[in-house]
Amino acid sequence: MEVLRLQNLQKSFGSVRALKNASFALNEGEVVALLGDNGAGKSTLIKAISGVFSVDRGDIYVRGQKVSIRSTRDAMDLGIETIHQDTSLAPDLSIARNLFLGREPVNLKWLGVFAPLDLAKLRDAAAALLKRVGISKKLDADALVSTLSGGERQSIAISRAMQFAAKVIILDEPTNNLGVEETHGVLRFVKEVRSAGHSVLLITHNIHHVFQVADRIIVMRRGEIVAEQTVADTDLLTVESIITGADMSALLKETRAK
Amino acid sequence: MTIAAEQEMPRSKRRSSLIRSPQFSSLVILIVLLAVFGIADANFLSPLNISNMMAFLPELGIIALGMTLLLTAGEFDLSVGAVFGLAPVVVMLLVQNGGFDIGIALLAGLLLCIAIGAVNGLIVTKIGISSFLVTLSMLLVVRGAALYITQGFPLKSWDQPGFFVTLLAGSFNIGTFRFYTSLWWFISLSLLAIYVLHYAKLGNWISAIGSNRNAAVARGVPADAVKIWLFILTSVLAGLAGMISAFRISAASPVAGTGYELEVIAMVVVGGTALTGGRGTILGTIVGALMLRSIRNGIVLIGVPGLAYNIFVGVIILAMLILHALLQKNAARS
């Protein structure tokens, strides 16, 4: 079933056309990798979906319903959670407080922003969540995020997205700056997210990771989607050549011939 | 591992994290300072001297509460000392030269403080200039305004007994101690600040904004609005402290509060709040306020020459900050 559809999205910054005419769809329980060189328009596209800014033209559909996303809050309410590298968590807050940041469980709701946090519920829910997502090392919900490793932080951010039953989870370079083992941890986690029924849009520079977890590949170049293929139907070299625009396989044949 | 040992662990862990917390080390140093001053001069802990310290403490302490919240959100305000001076001057001018009722004049003073805080906050968040520069400029504007409208002369403050004077600067005796109502203001505002920062939803937002603004915004936290309100709060508290001081000494001086901004920031960071945002502690700020107050008082009592005492204040603040930095490093390593 289709969860997210983008139709003819366009966005310009002054004279720069960052998004020319982007259209694609994302299905339930599917991991789609969004690839492209620097400046290809990947960030612009995900910022439009996650509500950082609105597009100049084009439509976004969530489960077949046309929606308008004007703020990050709008996107979250529609079940679209974006996880940016390094910017998703507040290091000076505990894991529990980070998990519920912006959606804190409170008592006496009528007090608005002055309402007291339901600390017991906060801690219990956080502990249950940490257990459910099965983060390998046992983590204390009261531990400060600043004491966690990069991979643990990514896992916390992703589990937070799952917690709020997000339909679409956008991962922006989730394996950047991570060690080999942590990278594998995060990729394994992405597969778990998929088997839990969430859809994932994965933005990355690392094509190897794409082939490990993605079902489908979308390649962008100069603000346009230039290719869309299922992982089974393509290979690393083909994808690489589409990204750069150069025909790598021809190049390879040439060198082999020599 | 036995079950008993497993249950034992978090408790000892909690205890050691309390001991390692910045407000705890500040508290220990405060107690040491009080003991040293108390031994060096018996008058230090006399009812008269304690009453004296408690009269001054709330005036800077109240501003420090607002500053703690603001610093935790990652901003700071250098205009508080000037607002401390301007608010009572404006109120008194309205009463004495404008013939307004004291209640209306106080309301006007409150609105003025709100406006100053709002301008600080709007420029910092919407135009994106650092709060250091914005509030430094605001310091000059506000102090200049106070000097200009009074032509540099202090005004006689409101000295007729009445509701507002009792409310802000009334005094009462407990045994041989003499306290001002401002102490109640400080205590109740402290409790409120502790609640907001550590137990309310808003406190979670304030810490998150100071810790990682982008993360907070990405979770739908209205970071700019929170910061603007904190600038307003800090300004209002500075004005309130200025009024309390002016009522207590029955004079409103356009130069009152000069240099208070730095003293207040010193109180806050000595207490353990991070200058870089994200980590704030109201208890630490109370300890910091007590510490700076007793240093200033005790140093004079034990006979350090008046002109030399800033040297001591500076050295003690520096020592505190070094201690916090070392503790922080230690905690990060373990």
Coordinates of C-alpha atoms in Angstrom, one line a residue:
Chain A
M1 CA 0.0 0.0 0.0
E2 CA 1.2 3.5 -0.9
V3 CA 2.0 5.7 2.1
L4 CA 3.6 8.7 0.6
R5 CA 3.4 10.2 -2.9
L6 CA 5.2 13.2 -4.2
Q7 CA 3.9 14.8 -7.4
N8 CA 5.9 17.3 -9.4
L9 CA 7.6 19.0 -6.5
Q10 CA 9.4 22.2 -7.5
K11 CA 11.5 24.5 -5.4
S12 CA 13.8 27.4 -6.3
F13 CA 16.1 29.5 -4.1
G14 CA 16.5 32.7 -6.0
S15 CA 17.7 31.7 -9.5
V16 CA 18.8 28.2 -8.3
R17 CA 16.3 25.5 -9.2
A18 CA 17.0 23.1 -6.4
L19 CA 14.0 20.8 -7.2
K20 CA 12.9 20.7 -10.8
N21 CA 10.2 18.2 -11.1
A22 CA 10.4 15.5 -8.5
S23 CA 7.8 12.7 -8.3
F24 CA 7.9 9.3 -6.5
A25 CA 6.0 7.1 -4.2
L26 CA 6.9 5.2 -1.1
N27 CA 5.1 1.9 -0.1
E28 CA 4.3 0.5 3.2
G29 CA 7.2 -1.6 4.8
E30 CA 9.6 -0.5 2.1
V31 CA 13.1 0.9 2.4
V32 CA 13.9 3.3 -0.4
A33 CA 17.3 4.7 -0.8
L34 CA 17.6 8.3 -2.1
L35 CA 21.0 8.7 -3.8
G36 CA 22.8 11.5 -5.5
D37 CA 25.9 13.6 -5.5
N38 CA 26.3 16.7 -3.3
G39 CA 23.9 19.4 -4.6
A40 CA 21.7 16.9 -6.4
G41 CA 18.6 18.1 -4.5
K42 CA 18.3 15.3 -1.9
S43 CA 18.3 17.6 1.1
T44 CA 15.9 20.0 -0.5
L45 CA 13.5 17.1 -1.2
I46 CA 13.6 15.7 2.4
K47 CA 13.3 19.2 3.8
A48 CA 10.2 19.7 1.8
I49 CA 8.7 16.5 3.1
S50 CA 9.7 17.1 6.7
G51 CA 8.2 20.6 6.7
V52 CA 11.4 22.6 7.0
F53 CA 10.1 24.7 4.1
S54 CA 7.3 24.4 1.7
V55 CA 7.6 23.8 -2.0
D56 CA 6.8 26.3 -4.7
R57 CA 4.7 23.9 -6.7
G58 CA 3.6 20.3 -6.5
D59 CA 1.5 18.1 -4.2
I60 CA 2.2 15.7 -1.4
Y61 CA -0.1 12.8 -0.7
V62 CA -0.1 10.7 2.6
R63 CA -2.1 7.5 2.2
G64 CA -3.9 8.9 -0.8
Q65 CA -4.9 12.1 1.0
K66 CA -3.6 15.4 -0.4
V67 CA -1.8 17.2 2.5
S68 CA -0.1 20.5 3.0
I69 CA 3.1 20.4 5.2
R70 CA 4.0 23.8 6.5
S71 CA 6.0 23.0 9.6
T72 CA 8.0 20.2 11.1
R73 CA 5.0 19.8 13.5
D74 CA 2.7 19.2 10.5
A75 CA 5.0 16.5 9.2
M76 CA 5.2 14.8 12.6
D77 CA 1.4 14.9 13.0
L78 CA 1.1 13.2 9.6
G79 CA 3.4 10.4 10.7
I80 CA 6.6 11.6 8.9
E81 CA 9.6 11.6 11.2
T82 CA 13.0 12.8 10.0
I83 CA 16.2 11.9 11.7
H84 CA 19.1 14.1 10.8
Q85 CA 22.7 13.1 11.6
D86 CA 23.9 14.7 14.8
T87 CA 21.0 17.1 15.1
S88 CA 18.3 14.8 16.4
L89 CA 19.0 14.6 20.1
A90 CA 19.8 17.1 22.9
P91 CA 23.0 15.8 24.5
D92 CA 22.4 17.4 27.9
L93 CA 19.1 15.7 28.3
S94 CA 18.5 12.1 29.5
I95 CA 17.4 9.4 27.0
A96 CA 13.9 9.4 28.5
R97 CA 13.5 13.2 28.1
N98 CA 14.9 13.1 24.6
L99 CA 12.5 10.3 23.6
F100 CA 9.5 12.4 24.5
L101 CA 10.9 15.9 23.6
G102 CA 8.1 18.0 22.3
R103 CA 5.5 15.3 23.2
E104 CA 6.1 15.0 26.9
P105 CA 3.6 13.0 29.0
V106 CA 2.2 15.5 31.6
N107 CA -0.2 15.7 34.5
L108 CA -2.6 18.6 34.8
K109 CA -2.7 19.2 31.1
W110 CA -4.6 22.5 31.5
L111 CA -1.4 24.1 32.8
G112 CA 0.0 24.2 29.2
V113 CA 3.7 24.5 29.1
F114 CA 3.8 24.8 32.9
A115 CA 2.3 21.4 33.3
P116 CA 4.4 19.0 35.4
L117 CA 6.1 16.1 33.5
D118 CA 4.7 12.7 34.4
L119 CA 8.2 11.5 35.4
A120 CA 7.2 8.0 36.3
K121 CA 5.4 7.5 33.0
L122 CA 8.3 9.1 31.1
R123 CA 10.8 6.7 32.7
D124 CA 8.6 3.6 32.3
A125 CA 7.8 4.3 28.7
A126 CA 11.4 5.0 27.9
A127 CA 12.6 1.8 29.6
A128 CA 9.9 -0.2 27.7
L129 CA 10.9 1.3 24.5
L130 CA 14.6 0.7 25.0
K131 CA 13.7 -2.9 25.7
R132 CA 11.4 -3.3 22.7
V133 CA 13.9 -2.0 20.2
G134 CA 16.4 -4.4 21.6
I135 CA 19.4 -2.1 21.7
S136 CA 22.2 -4.5 22.3
K137 CA 23.8 -2.9 25.3
K138 CA 21.6 -2.3 28.3
L139 CA 20.9 1.5 28.5
D140 CA 19.6 3.4 31.4
A141 CA 16.7 5.7 30.5
D142 CA 18.1 8.3 32.9
A143 CA 21.5 8.4 31.3
L144 CA 22.4 11.6 29.5
V145 CA 22.6 11.3 25.7
S146 CA 26.1 12.9 25.9
T147 CA 27.4 9.7 27.4
L148 CA 26.2 7.6 24.4
S149 CA 28.2 6.5 21.3
G150 CA 27.2 7.7 17.9
G151 CA 25.5 4.4 17.0
E152 CA 23.5 4.4 20.2
R153 CA 22.4 7.9 19.5
Q154 CA 21.2 6.9 16.0
S155 CA 19.3 3.9 17.5
I156 CA 17.7 6.1 20.1
A157 CA 16.6 8.6 17.4
I158 CA 15.2 5.9 15.2
S159 CA 13.4 4.2 18.1
R160 CA 11.8 7.5 19.0
A161 CA 10.5 7.8 15.4
M162 CA 9.1 4.2 15.7
Q163 CA 7.6 5.0 19.1
F164 CA 5.3 7.6 17.6
A165 CA 4.0 5.1 15.1
A166 CA 5.5 7.1 12.2
K167 CA 4.4 5.9 8.8
V168 CA 7.5 7.3 7.1
I169 CA 10.9 7.5 8.7
I170 CA 13.4 9.6 6.9
L171 CA 17.0 8.8 7.7
D172 CA 19.5 11.5 6.7
E173 CA 23.0 10.0 6.4
P174 CA 22.4 7.7 9.4
T175 CA 25.8 6.0 9.2
N176 CA 28.0 9.0 8.8
N177 CA 30.8 9.2 11.4
L178 CA 30.0 5.7 12.7
G179 CA 32.4 2.8 13.2
V180 CA 32.1 -0.4 11.3
E181 CA 30.3 -2.3 14.0
E182 CA 28.0 0.6 14.8
T183 CA 27.1 1.0 11.2
H184 CA 26.1 -2.6 11.0
G185 CA 24.0 -2.1 14.1
V186 CA 22.2 0.8 12.6
L187 CA 21.6 -1.0 9.3
R188 CA 20.2 -4.0 11.2
F189 CA 18.0 -1.6 13.0
V190 CA 16.7 -0.2 9.7
K191 CA 15.7 -3.8 8.7
E192 CA 13.8 -4.2 12.0
V193 CA 12.0 -0.9 11.4
R194 CA 10.9 -2.3 8.0
S195 CA 9.7 -5.5 9.4
A196 CA 7.7 -3.6 12.0
G197 CA 5.8 -2.1 9.0
H198 CA 7.3 1.3 8.8
S199 CA 8.5 2.8 5.5
V200 CA 12.0 4.2 5.4
L201 CA 13.5 6.8 3.1
L202 CA 17.2 6.4 3.4
I203 CA 19.6 9.2 2.3
T204 CA 23.2 8.2 2.1
H205 CA 26.4 8.5 0.2
N206 CA 27.4 4.9 0.8
I207 CA 26.1 2.8 -2.0
H208 CA 27.3 -0.4 -0.2
H209 CA 24.9 0.2 2.6
V210 CA 22.1 0.8 0.1
F211 CA 22.6 -2.7 -1.3
Q212 CA 22.5 -4.2 2.1
V213 CA 19.1 -2.8 3.3
A214 CA 17.2 -1.0 0.5
D215 CA 14.4 -2.5 -1.6
R216 CA 14.4 0.3 -4.2
I217 CA 16.8 3.0 -5.3
I218 CA 16.0 6.5 -6.5
V219 CA 18.8 8.6 -8.0
M220 CA 18.7 12.4 -8.2
R221 CA 20.9 14.6 -10.3
R222 CA 20.6 18.4 -10.6
G223 CA 17.2 18.6 -8.9
E224 CA 15.7 15.8 -10.9
I225 CA 15.0 12.2 -10.4
V226 CA 17.0 10.4 -13.1
A227 CA 16.5 6.8 -12.2
E228 CA 14.3 4.6 -10.2
Q229 CA 15.1 0.9 -9.9
T230 CA 14.6 -2.1 -7.6
V231 CA 17.8 -3.3 -6.0
A232 CA 17.4 -6.7 -7.4
D233 CA 17.4 -5.3 -11.0
T234 CA 20.6 -3.3 -10.7
D235 CA 24.1 -3.4 -9.5
L236 CA 26.6 -1.2 -7.8
L237 CA 28.4 0.0 -11.0
T238 CA 25.3 0.9 -12.8
V239 CA 24.0 3.0 -9.9
E240 CA 27.3 4.7 -9.5
S241 CA 27.4 5.7 -13.1
I242 CA 23.9 7.1 -12.9
I243 CA 24.9 9.2 -9.9
T244 CA 27.9 10.7 -11.5
G245 CA 26.4 10.8 -15.0
A246 CA 29.4 9.1 -16.4
D247 CA 29.2 5.6 -18.0
M248 CA 31.3 3.7 -15.5
S249 CA 30.6 0.3 -17.1
A250 CA 31.9 1.5 -20.4
L251 CA 35.0 2.8 -18.6
L252 CA 35.5 -0.5 -16.9
K253 CA 35.2 -2.4 -20.1
E254 CA 37.8 -0.1 -21.6
T255 CA 40.3 -0.7 -18.8
R256 CA 39.7 -4.4 -18.9
A257 CA 40.3 -4.5 -22.7
K258 CA 43.7 -2.9 -22.1
Chain B
M1 CA 25.6 -11.0 40.2
T2 CA 23.1 -11.3 43.0
I3 CA 19.8 -9.5 43.0
A4 CA 20.8 -7.5 46.1
A5 CA 23.9 -6.2 44.4
E6 CA 21.8 -5.2 41.4
Q7 CA 19.5 -3.2 43.5
E8 CA 22.4 -1.7 45.4
M9 CA 24.0 -0.3 42.3
P10 CA 21.7 2.4 41.1
R11 CA 21.5 3.9 44.6
S12 CA 25.2 4.2 45.0
K13 CA 25.4 5.4 41.4
R14 CA 22.8 8.1 42.2
R15 CA 24.7 9.1 45.3
S16 CA 28.0 9.5 43.4
S17 CA 26.4 11.5 40.6
L18 CA 24.9 13.8 43.3
I19 CA 28.3 14.3 44.8
R20 CA 29.9 14.9 41.5
S21 CA 27.2 17.4 40.4
P22 CA 28.3 21.0 40.1
Q23 CA 25.8 22.4 42.6
F24 CA 27.1 20.0 45.2
S25 CA 30.7 21.1 44.9
S26 CA 29.5 24.7 45.0
L27 CA 27.6 23.9 48.2
V28 CA 30.7 22.4 49.8
I29 CA 32.8 25.5 49.0
L30 CA 30.0 27.8 50.3
I31 CA 30.0 25.9 53.6
V32 CA 33.8 26.1 53.8
L33 CA 33.7 29.9 53.0
L34 CA 31.1 30.5 55.6
A35 CA 33.1 28.5 58.2
V36 CA 36.3 30.4 57.3
F37 CA 34.6 33.8 57.6
G38 CA 32.8 32.7 60.7
I39 CA 36.0 31.7 62.4
A40 CA 38.0 34.8 61.2
D41 CA 35.4 37.2 62.4
A42 CA 32.7 36.4 65.0
N43 CA 30.5 39.2 63.7
F44 CA 30.1 37.4 60.4
L45 CA 27.5 35.0 61.7
S46 CA 25.8 37.6 64.0
P47 CA 22.1 38.2 63.5
L48 CA 22.8 41.7 62.4
N49 CA 25.2 40.7 59.7
I50 CA 23.1 37.8 58.5
S51 CA 20.1 40.1 58.3
N52 CA 22.2 42.5 56.4
M53 CA 23.3 39.9 53.8
M54 CA 19.7 38.7 53.5
A55 CA 18.6 42.2 52.7
F56 CA 21.0 42.4 49.7
L57 CA 20.8 38.8 48.6
P58 CA 17.4 38.8 46.9
E59 CA 18.1 41.8 44.8
L60 CA 20.7 40.1 42.7
G61 CA 19.4 36.7 43.4
I62 CA 16.0 37.4 41.8
I63 CA 17.8 38.5 38.6
A64 CA 20.0 35.5 38.7
L65 CA 17.0 33.2 38.6
G66 CA 15.9 34.7 35.3
M67 CA 19.5 34.6 34.0
T68 CA 19.8 30.9 34.9
L69 CA 16.8 30.0 32.7
L70 CA 18.1 32.2 29.9
L71 CA 21.6 30.8 30.1
T72 CA 20.2 27.3 30.1
A73 CA 18.4 28.1 26.8
G74 CA 21.7 29.3 25.4
E75 CA 21.4 33.1 25.6
F76 CA 22.3 35.7 28.1
D77 CA 21.4 39.3 29.0
L78 CA 23.9 42.0 29.7
S79 CA 21.2 44.7 30.1
V80 CA 19.8 43.6 33.4
G81 CA 21.9 46.0 35.5
A82 CA 20.7 48.9 33.4
V83 CA 17.1 47.8 33.6
F84 CA 17.6 47.5 37.4
G85 CA 18.4 51.2 37.3
L86 CA 15.9 52.5 34.7
A87 CA 12.7 50.8 36.0
P88 CA 12.6 52.6 39.4
V89 CA 13.7 55.9 37.9
V90 CA 10.8 55.8 35.4
V91 CA 8.3 54.9 38.0
M92 CA 9.4 57.7 40.3
L93 CA 9.5 60.2 37.6
L94 CA 5.9 59.3 36.6
V95 CA 4.8 59.7 40.3
Q96 CA 6.8 62.8 41.1
N97 CA 6.7 64.8 37.9
G98 CA 3.7 63.2 36.1
G99 CA 1.5 63.1 39.2
F100 CA 0.4 59.5 38.5
D101 CA -0.8 57.1 41.1
I102 CA 2.0 54.8 42.3
G103 CA 0.1 51.7 41.1
I104 CA -0.2 53.0 37.6
A105 CA 3.4 54.1 37.6
L106 CA 4.5 50.6 38.6
L107 CA 2.4 49.1 35.9
A108 CA 4.1 51.4 33.4
G109 CA 7.4 50.3 34.7
L110 CA 6.4 46.7 34.3
L111 CA 5.3 47.3 30.7
L112 CA 8.6 49.0 30.0
C113 CA 10.6 46.0 31.2
I114 CA 8.4 43.7 29.1
A115 CA 9.1 45.9 26.1
I116 CA 12.9 45.9 26.7
G117 CA 13.0 42.1 27.1
A118 CA 10.8 41.6 24.0
V119 CA 13.1 43.8 21.9
N120 CA 16.1 41.9 23.1
G121 CA 14.4 38.6 22.3
L122 CA 13.0 39.5 18.9
I123 CA 16.4 40.9 17.7
V124 CA 18.2 37.8 18.9
T125 CA 15.8 35.2 17.5
K126 CA 14.3 36.8 14.4
I127 CA 17.4 38.7 13.1
G128 CA 19.9 36.2 14.5
I129 CA 22.4 38.5 16.2
S130 CA 24.2 37.1 19.2
S131 CA 22.7 38.0 22.5
F132 CA 26.0 39.3 23.7
L133 CA 25.9 42.1 21.1
V134 CA 22.2 42.8 21.3
T135 CA 22.0 43.1 25.0
L136 CA 25.3 45.0 25.2
S137 CA 23.8 47.6 23.0
M138 CA 20.6 47.5 25.0
L139 CA 22.7 48.1 28.2
L140 CA 24.0 51.4 26.7
V141 CA 20.5 52.4 25.5
V142 CA 18.8 51.7 28.8
R143 CA 21.5 53.2 31.0
G144 CA 21.7 56.2 28.7
A145 CA 18.0 56.7 28.9
A146 CA 18.1 56.5 32.8
L147 CA 20.8 59.1 32.9
Y148 CA 19.2 61.4 30.4
I149 CA 15.7 61.5 31.8
T150 CA 17.0 62.2 35.3
Q151 CA 19.8 64.5 34.1
G152 CA 22.1 62.2 36.1
F153 CA 20.6 63.1 39.5
P154 CA 19.1 60.5 41.9
L155 CA 15.5 60.8 42.7
K156 CA 13.9 60.5 46.1
S157 CA 12.0 57.3 46.1
W158 CA 8.5 56.6 47.4
D159 CA 8.8 56.5 51.1
Q160 CA 5.2 56.8 52.2
P161 CA 4.1 53.5 53.8
G162 CA 1.5 51.7 51.7
F163 CA 0.6 48.5 50.0
F164 CA 3.3 48.5 47.4
V165 CA 6.1 49.4 49.8
T166 CA 5.0 46.7 52.2
L167 CA 4.7 44.3 49.3
L168 CA 8.2 44.9 48.0
A169 CA 10.3 46.3 50.8
G170 CA 8.4 45.7 54.1
S171 CA 10.5 44.2 56.9
F172 CA 9.7 41.9 59.8
N173 CA 11.6 40.4 62.7
I174 CA 12.1 36.7 63.5
G175 CA 13.8 36.7 66.9
T176 CA 16.8 38.9 66.6
F177 CA 16.9 38.6 62.8
R178 CA 15.4 41.3 60.7
F179 CA 14.2 40.3 57.2
Y180 CA 12.7 42.1 54.3
T181 CA 9.8 40.8 52.3
S182 CA 12.1 40.7 49.3
L183 CA 13.4 37.5 50.9
W184 CA 10.0 35.9 50.5
W185 CA 10.0 37.1 46.8
F186 CA 13.3 35.4 46.3
I187 CA 12.3 32.2 48.0
S188 CA 9.0 31.8 46.2
L189 CA 10.5 32.8 42.8
S190 CA 13.3 30.2 43.5
L191 CA 10.7 27.5 44.2
L192 CA 8.8 28.4 41.0
A193 CA 12.0 28.4 38.9
I194 CA 13.1 25.0 40.3
Y195 CA 9.7 23.7 39.4
V196 CA 9.7 25.1 35.9
L197 CA 13.3 24.1 35.0
H198 CA 13.4 20.6 36.5
Y199 CA 9.8 19.4 36.6
A200 CA 7.7 21.2 34.0
K201 CA 7.3 20.6 30.3
L202 CA 8.7 24.1 29.7
G203 CA 11.9 23.2 31.5
N204 CA 12.5 20.2 29.3
W205 CA 12.1 22.6 26.3
I206 CA 14.5 25.2 27.8
S207 CA 17.2 22.6 28.4
A208 CA 16.7 21.1 25.0
I209 CA 16.9 24.4 23.2
G210 CA 20.2 25.3 24.9
S211 CA 21.6 21.8 24.4
N212 CA 20.7 21.4 20.7
R213 CA 18.4 24.0 19.2
N214 CA 18.0 22.2 15.9
A215 CA 16.9 19.0 17.7
A216 CA 14.4 20.9 19.7
V217 CA 13.0 22.7 16.7
A218 CA 12.8 19.4 14.8
R219 CA 10.6 18.0 17.6
G220 CA 8.2 20.9 17.2
V221 CA 9.5 23.0 20.2
P222 CA 8.8 26.7 19.6
A223 CA 12.4 27.7 20.4
D224 CA 12.1 31.3 19.4
A225 CA 9.0 32.0 21.4
V226 CA 10.5 30.3 24.5
K227 CA 13.6 32.5 24.2
I228 CA 11.7 35.7 23.7
W229 CA 9.6 34.9 26.8
L230 CA 12.8 34.2 28.8
F231 CA 14.3 37.5 27.7
I232 CA 11.0 39.2 28.9
L233 CA 11.1 37.3 32.2
T234 CA 14.7 38.3 32.9
S235 CA 14.0 41.9 32.1
V236 CA 10.9 41.9 34.4
L237 CA 12.8 40.3 37.2
A238 CA 15.6 42.9 36.8
G239 CA 13.0 45.7 37.0
L240 CA 11.4 44.0 40.1
A241 CA 14.7 43.8 41.8
G242 CA 15.4 47.4 41.0
M243 CA 12.0 48.5 42.5
I244 CA 12.7 46.4 45.6
S245 CA 16.1 48.1 46.0
A246 CA 14.8 51.6 45.4
F247 CA 11.9 51.2 47.9
R248 CA 14.3 49.7 50.5
I249 CA 16.8 52.6 50.4
S250 CA 14.1 55.2 49.5
A251 CA 16.1 56.5 46.5
A252 CA 16.1 55.8 42.8
S253 CA 19.5 56.4 41.2
P254 CA 20.0 56.3 37.5
V255 CA 23.4 54.6 38.0
A256 CA 22.0 51.9 40.4
G257 CA 22.9 48.4 39.3
T258 CA 26.0 49.3 37.3
G259 CA 28.0 46.1 36.8
Y260 CA 25.3 43.9 38.2
E261 CA 25.0 42.0 34.9
L262 CA 28.5 40.5 35.3
E263 CA 27.9 39.8 39.0
V264 CA 24.7 38.0 38.2
I265 CA 26.3 35.9 35.5
A266 CA 29.1 35.1 37.9
M267 CA 26.5 33.9 40.5
V268 CA 24.9 31.7 37.9
V269 CA 28.0 30.0 36.5
V270 CA 29.6 29.6 39.9
G271 CA 26.6 27.7 40.8
G272 CA 27.2 25.2 38.0
T273 CA 25.0 26.4 35.1
A274 CA 26.9 26.0 31.8
L275 CA 27.6 29.3 30.0
T276 CA 27.1 27.4 26.7
G277 CA 23.6 26.3 27.5
G278 CA 21.8 23.0 28.1
R279 CA 22.8 22.5 31.7
G280 CA 21.1 24.7 34.3
T281 CA 20.6 24.4 38.0
I282 CA 18.5 26.8 40.1
L283 CA 19.8 25.3 43.4
G284 CA 23.3 26.0 42.1
T285 CA 22.3 29.6 41.4
I286 CA 21.0 30.0 44.9
V287 CA 24.3 28.7 46.2
G288 CA 26.1 30.9 43.8
A289 CA 24.2 34.0 45.0
L290 CA 24.8 33.2 48.6
M291 CA 28.5 32.6 47.9
L292 CA 29.1 35.9 46.1
R293 CA 27.1 37.8 48.7
S294 CA 29.0 36.3 51.6
I295 CA 32.4 36.7 49.8
R296 CA 31.6 40.4 49.4
N297 CA 30.5 40.8 53.0
G298 CA 33.0 38.5 54.6
I299 CA 36.0 40.0 52.8
V300 CA 35.2 43.4 54.1
L301 CA 34.6 42.1 57.6
I302 CA 37.9 40.3 57.9
G303 CA 39.6 43.5 56.9
V304 CA 40.6 43.2 53.3
P305 CA 41.0 46.8 52.0
G306 CA 37.9 47.8 50.1
L307 CA 39.8 48.6 46.9
A308 CA 41.4 45.1 46.9
Y309 CA 38.3 43.1 47.3
N310 CA 37.4 42.6 43.7
I311 CA 40.7 40.8 43.3
F312 CA 39.5 38.2 45.8
V313 CA 36.1 38.0 44.2
G314 CA 37.6 37.4 40.8
V315 CA 40.1 34.8 42.1
I316 CA 37.4 32.9 43.9
I317 CA 35.1 32.9 40.9
L318 CA 38.0 31.7 38.7
A319 CA 38.8 28.9 41.2
M320 CA 35.1 27.8 41.1
L321 CA 35.0 27.7 37.4
I322 CA 38.2 25.7 37.2
L323 CA 36.8 23.2 39.7
H324 CA 33.6 22.8 37.6
A325 CA 35.6 22.3 34.5
L326 CA 37.8 19.6 36.2
L327 CA 34.7 17.9 37.5
Q328 CA 33.1 18.0 34.1
K329 CA 36.2 16.4 32.5
N330 CA 36.3 13.8 35.2
A331 CA 32.7 12.9 34.6
A332 CA 33.2 12.6 30.9
R333 CA 36.1 10.3 31.3
S334 CA 34.3 7.9 33.7

